[in-house]
CSV table of C-alpha atoms in Angstrom, one decimal:
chain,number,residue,atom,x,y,z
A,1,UNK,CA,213.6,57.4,52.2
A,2,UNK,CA,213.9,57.1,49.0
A,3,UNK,CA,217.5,56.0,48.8
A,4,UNK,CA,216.9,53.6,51.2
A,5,UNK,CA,213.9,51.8,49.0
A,6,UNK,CA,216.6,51.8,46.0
A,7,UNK,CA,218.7,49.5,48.7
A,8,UNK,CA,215.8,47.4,49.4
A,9,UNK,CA,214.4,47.0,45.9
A,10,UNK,CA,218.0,47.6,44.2
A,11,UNK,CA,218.4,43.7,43.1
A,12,UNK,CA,215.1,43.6,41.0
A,13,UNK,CA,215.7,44.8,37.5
A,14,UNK,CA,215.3,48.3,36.5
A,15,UNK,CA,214.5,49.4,39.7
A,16,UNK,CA,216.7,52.8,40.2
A,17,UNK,CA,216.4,56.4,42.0
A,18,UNK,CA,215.0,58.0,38.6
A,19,UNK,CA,212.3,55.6,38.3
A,20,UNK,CA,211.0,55.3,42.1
A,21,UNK,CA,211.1,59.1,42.0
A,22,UNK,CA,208.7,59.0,39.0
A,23,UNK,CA,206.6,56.9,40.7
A,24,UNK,CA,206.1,59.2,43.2
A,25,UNK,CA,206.0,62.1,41.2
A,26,UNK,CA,202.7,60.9,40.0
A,27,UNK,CA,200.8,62.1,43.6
A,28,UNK,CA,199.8,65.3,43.9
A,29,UNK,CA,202.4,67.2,46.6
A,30,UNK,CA,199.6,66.4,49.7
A,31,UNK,CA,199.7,62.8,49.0
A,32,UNK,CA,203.3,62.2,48.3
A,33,UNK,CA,203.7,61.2,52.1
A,34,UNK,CA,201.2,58.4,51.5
A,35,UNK,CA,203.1,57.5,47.8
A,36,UNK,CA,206.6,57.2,50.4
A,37,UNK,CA,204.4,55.1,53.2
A,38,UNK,CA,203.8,52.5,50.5
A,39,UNK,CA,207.0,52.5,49.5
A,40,UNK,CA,208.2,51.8,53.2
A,41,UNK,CA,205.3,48.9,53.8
A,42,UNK,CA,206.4,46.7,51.2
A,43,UNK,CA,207.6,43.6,52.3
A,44,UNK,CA,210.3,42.9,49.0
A,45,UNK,CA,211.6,39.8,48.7
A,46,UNK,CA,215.1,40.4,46.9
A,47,UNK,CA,216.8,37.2,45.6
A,48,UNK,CA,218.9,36.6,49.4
A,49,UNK,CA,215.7,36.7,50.4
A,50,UNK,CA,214.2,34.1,48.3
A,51,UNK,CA,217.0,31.8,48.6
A,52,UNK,CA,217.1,31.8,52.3
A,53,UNK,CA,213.0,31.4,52.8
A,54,UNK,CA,213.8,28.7,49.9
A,55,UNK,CA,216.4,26.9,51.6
A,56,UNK,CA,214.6,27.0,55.1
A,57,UNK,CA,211.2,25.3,53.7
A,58,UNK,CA,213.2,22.7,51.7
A,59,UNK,CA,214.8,21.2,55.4
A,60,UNK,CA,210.9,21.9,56.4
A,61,UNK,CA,209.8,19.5,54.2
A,62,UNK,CA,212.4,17.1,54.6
A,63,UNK,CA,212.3,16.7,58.1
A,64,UNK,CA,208.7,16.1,57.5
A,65,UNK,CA,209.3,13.8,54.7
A,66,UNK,CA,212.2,11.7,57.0
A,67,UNK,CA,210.7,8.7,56.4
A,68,UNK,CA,211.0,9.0,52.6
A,69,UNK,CA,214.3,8.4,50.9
A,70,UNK,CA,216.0,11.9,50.0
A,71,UNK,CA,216.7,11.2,46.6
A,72,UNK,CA,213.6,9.9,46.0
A,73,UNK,CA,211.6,13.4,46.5
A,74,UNK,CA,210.7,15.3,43.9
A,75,UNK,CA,210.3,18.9,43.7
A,76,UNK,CA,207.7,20.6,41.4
A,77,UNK,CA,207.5,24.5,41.3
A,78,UNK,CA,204.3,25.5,40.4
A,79,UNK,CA,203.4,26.9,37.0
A,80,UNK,CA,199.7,27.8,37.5
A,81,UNK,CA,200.0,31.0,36.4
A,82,UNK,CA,201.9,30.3,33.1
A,83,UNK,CA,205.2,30.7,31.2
A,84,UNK,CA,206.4,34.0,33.1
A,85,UNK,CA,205.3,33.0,36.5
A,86,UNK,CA,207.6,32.4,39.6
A,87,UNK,CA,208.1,28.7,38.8
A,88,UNK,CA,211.5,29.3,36.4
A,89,UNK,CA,213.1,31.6,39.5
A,90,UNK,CA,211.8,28.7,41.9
A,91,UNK,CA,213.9,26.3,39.7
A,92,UNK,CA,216.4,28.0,39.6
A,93,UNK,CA,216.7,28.6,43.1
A,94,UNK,CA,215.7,24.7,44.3
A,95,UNK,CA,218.1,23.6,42.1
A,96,UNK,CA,221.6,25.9,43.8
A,97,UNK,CA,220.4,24.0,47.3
A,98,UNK,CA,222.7,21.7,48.9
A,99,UNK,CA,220.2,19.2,50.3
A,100,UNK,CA,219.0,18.3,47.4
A,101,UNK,CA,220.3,17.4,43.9
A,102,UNK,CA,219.1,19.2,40.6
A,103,UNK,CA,217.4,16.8,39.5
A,104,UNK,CA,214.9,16.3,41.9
A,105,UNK,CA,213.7,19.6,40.2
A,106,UNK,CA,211.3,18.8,37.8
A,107,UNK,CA,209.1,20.3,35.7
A,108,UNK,CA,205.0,19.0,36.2
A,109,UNK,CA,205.7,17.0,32.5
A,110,UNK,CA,208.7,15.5,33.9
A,111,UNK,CA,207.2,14.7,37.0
A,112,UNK,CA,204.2,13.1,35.0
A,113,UNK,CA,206.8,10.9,33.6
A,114,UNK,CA,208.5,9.3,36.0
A,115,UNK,CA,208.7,5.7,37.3
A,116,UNK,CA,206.9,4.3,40.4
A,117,UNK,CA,210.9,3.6,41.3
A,118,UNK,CA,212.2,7.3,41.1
A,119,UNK,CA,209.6,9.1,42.8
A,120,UNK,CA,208.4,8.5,46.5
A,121,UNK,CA,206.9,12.0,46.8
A,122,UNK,CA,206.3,15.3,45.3
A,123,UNK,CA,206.4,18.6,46.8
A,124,UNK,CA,204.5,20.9,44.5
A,125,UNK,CA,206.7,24.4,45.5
A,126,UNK,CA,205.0,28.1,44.6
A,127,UNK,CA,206.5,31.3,45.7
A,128,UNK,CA,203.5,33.1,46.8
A,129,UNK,CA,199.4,32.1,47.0
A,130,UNK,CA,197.6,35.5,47.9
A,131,UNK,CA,193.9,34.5,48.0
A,132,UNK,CA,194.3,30.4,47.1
A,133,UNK,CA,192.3,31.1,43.5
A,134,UNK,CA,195.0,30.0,41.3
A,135,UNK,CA,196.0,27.1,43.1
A,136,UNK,CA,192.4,25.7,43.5
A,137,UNK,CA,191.8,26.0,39.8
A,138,UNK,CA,194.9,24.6,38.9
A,139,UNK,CA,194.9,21.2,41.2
A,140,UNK,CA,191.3,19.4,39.1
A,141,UNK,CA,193.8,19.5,36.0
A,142,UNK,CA,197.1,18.4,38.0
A,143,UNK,CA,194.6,15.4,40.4
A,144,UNK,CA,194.1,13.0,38.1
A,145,UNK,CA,198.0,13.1,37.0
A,146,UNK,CA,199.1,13.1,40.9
A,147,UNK,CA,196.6,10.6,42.7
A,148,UNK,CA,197.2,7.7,40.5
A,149,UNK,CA,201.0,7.5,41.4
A,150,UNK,CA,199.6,6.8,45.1
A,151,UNK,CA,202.4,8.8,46.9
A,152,UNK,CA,202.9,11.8,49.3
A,153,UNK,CA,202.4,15.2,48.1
A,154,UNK,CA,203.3,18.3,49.7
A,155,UNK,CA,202.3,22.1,49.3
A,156,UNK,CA,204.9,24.7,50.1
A,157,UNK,CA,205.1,28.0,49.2
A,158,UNK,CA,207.5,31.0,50.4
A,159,UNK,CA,204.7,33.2,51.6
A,160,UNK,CA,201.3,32.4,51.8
A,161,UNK,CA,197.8,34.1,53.2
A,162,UNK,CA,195.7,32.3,55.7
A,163,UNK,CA,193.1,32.5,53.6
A,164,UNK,CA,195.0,30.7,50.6
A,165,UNK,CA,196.4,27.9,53.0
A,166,UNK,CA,192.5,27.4,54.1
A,167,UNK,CA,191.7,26.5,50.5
A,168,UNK,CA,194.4,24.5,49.6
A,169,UNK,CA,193.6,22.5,52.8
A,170,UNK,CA,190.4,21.3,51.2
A,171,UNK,CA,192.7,19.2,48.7
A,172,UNK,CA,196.0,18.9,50.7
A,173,UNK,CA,196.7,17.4,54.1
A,174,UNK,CA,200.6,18.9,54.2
A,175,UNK,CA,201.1,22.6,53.0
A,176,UNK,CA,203.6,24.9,54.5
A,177,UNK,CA,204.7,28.1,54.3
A,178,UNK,CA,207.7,30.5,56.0
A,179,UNK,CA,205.6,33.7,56.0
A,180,UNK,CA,202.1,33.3,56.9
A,181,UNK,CA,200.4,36.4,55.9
A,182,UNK,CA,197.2,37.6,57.9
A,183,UNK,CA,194.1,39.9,56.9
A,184,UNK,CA,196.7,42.9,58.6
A,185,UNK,CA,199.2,42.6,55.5
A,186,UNK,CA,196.2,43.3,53.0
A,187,UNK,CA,196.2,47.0,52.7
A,188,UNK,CA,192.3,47.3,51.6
A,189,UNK,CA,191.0,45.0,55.0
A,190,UNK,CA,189.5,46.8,57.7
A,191,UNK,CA,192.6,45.0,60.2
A,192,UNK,CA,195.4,46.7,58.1
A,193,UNK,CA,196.9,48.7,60.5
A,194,UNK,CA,199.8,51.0,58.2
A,195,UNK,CA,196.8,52.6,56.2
A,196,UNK,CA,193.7,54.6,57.2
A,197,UNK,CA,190.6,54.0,55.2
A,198,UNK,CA,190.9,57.2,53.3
């Protein structure tokens, strides 16, 4: 088991035999099985993965942005959380992708400066939105920069929780996701299936 989480997690930095046996050194002997079930219920996302879900919500949006010229849409990774985030990675990531160029990747100060001419929508891009918290404190500040420029914008993220895509909703019309996460992948609801209450 443990050898097979080094495969899974091997592509994220640092992560070796040594240190996920540590980890689970730190159970006592009777609760090491439950220290190996987390292990086994976490859904990683290693950087194939990433690019792949990436790749697959970029044609999303396009297709439902056809109407729009290609080059024309701009893409926006979120930096809610602040330097150290997802958004550099998402970057980074957006900008290896065939369909569209790199420098349709902006930043949100880049984006703020562009002409009517060189942007006919934005699609605001996150990697993940667990409860919707950061996202609905972040968009007052972004709104007034976005609405005046009177064009399409877009919400996608990688994975996303019902409940997050419920809140973003109240500001957003178009918001996509590839993996739509239920109450059954939090591990402290009462639907979570993998873990009893104790």
């Amino acid at each position: 088991e443990i050898s097979a989480a080094v495969d899974r997690f091997g592509d994220h930095e640092g992560v070796n035999e040594a240190k996920i046996i540590r980890w689970i050194a730190q159970f006592t002997k009777k609760d090491r099985p439950l220290a190996l079930n987390i292990i086994d219920k976490i859904n990683y996302y290693g950087a194939a993965s990433i690019r792949a879900k990436t790749k697959q919500l970029v044609s999303i949006v396009l297709e439902e942005l056809k109407g729009i010229q290609k080059d024309k849409i701009i893409f926006v990774p979120i930096e809610a959380s602040g330097p150290g985030g997802g958004a550099d990675g998402i970057a980074r990531v957006l900008k290896s992708i065939s369909e569209i160029r790199p420098n349709q990747v902006k930043t949100m100060f880049q984006f703020v400066g562009l002409e009517p001419a060189d942007c006919h929508a934005v699609v605001f891009f996150d990697d993940f939105s667990g409860s919707g918290k950061t996202l609905t404190e972040w968009w007052p500040v972004i709104e007034p920069l976005v609405l005046p420029k009177e064009i399409p914008f877009v919400f996608a993220m990688l994975a996303s929780t019902t409940k997050a895509k419920s809140k973003i909703r109240d500001f957003a019309e178009h918001v996509y996701s590839i993996d739509d996460l239920s109450d059954n992948h939090n591990v402290l609801s009462d639907n979570n299936s993998d873990f009893s209450s104790a």
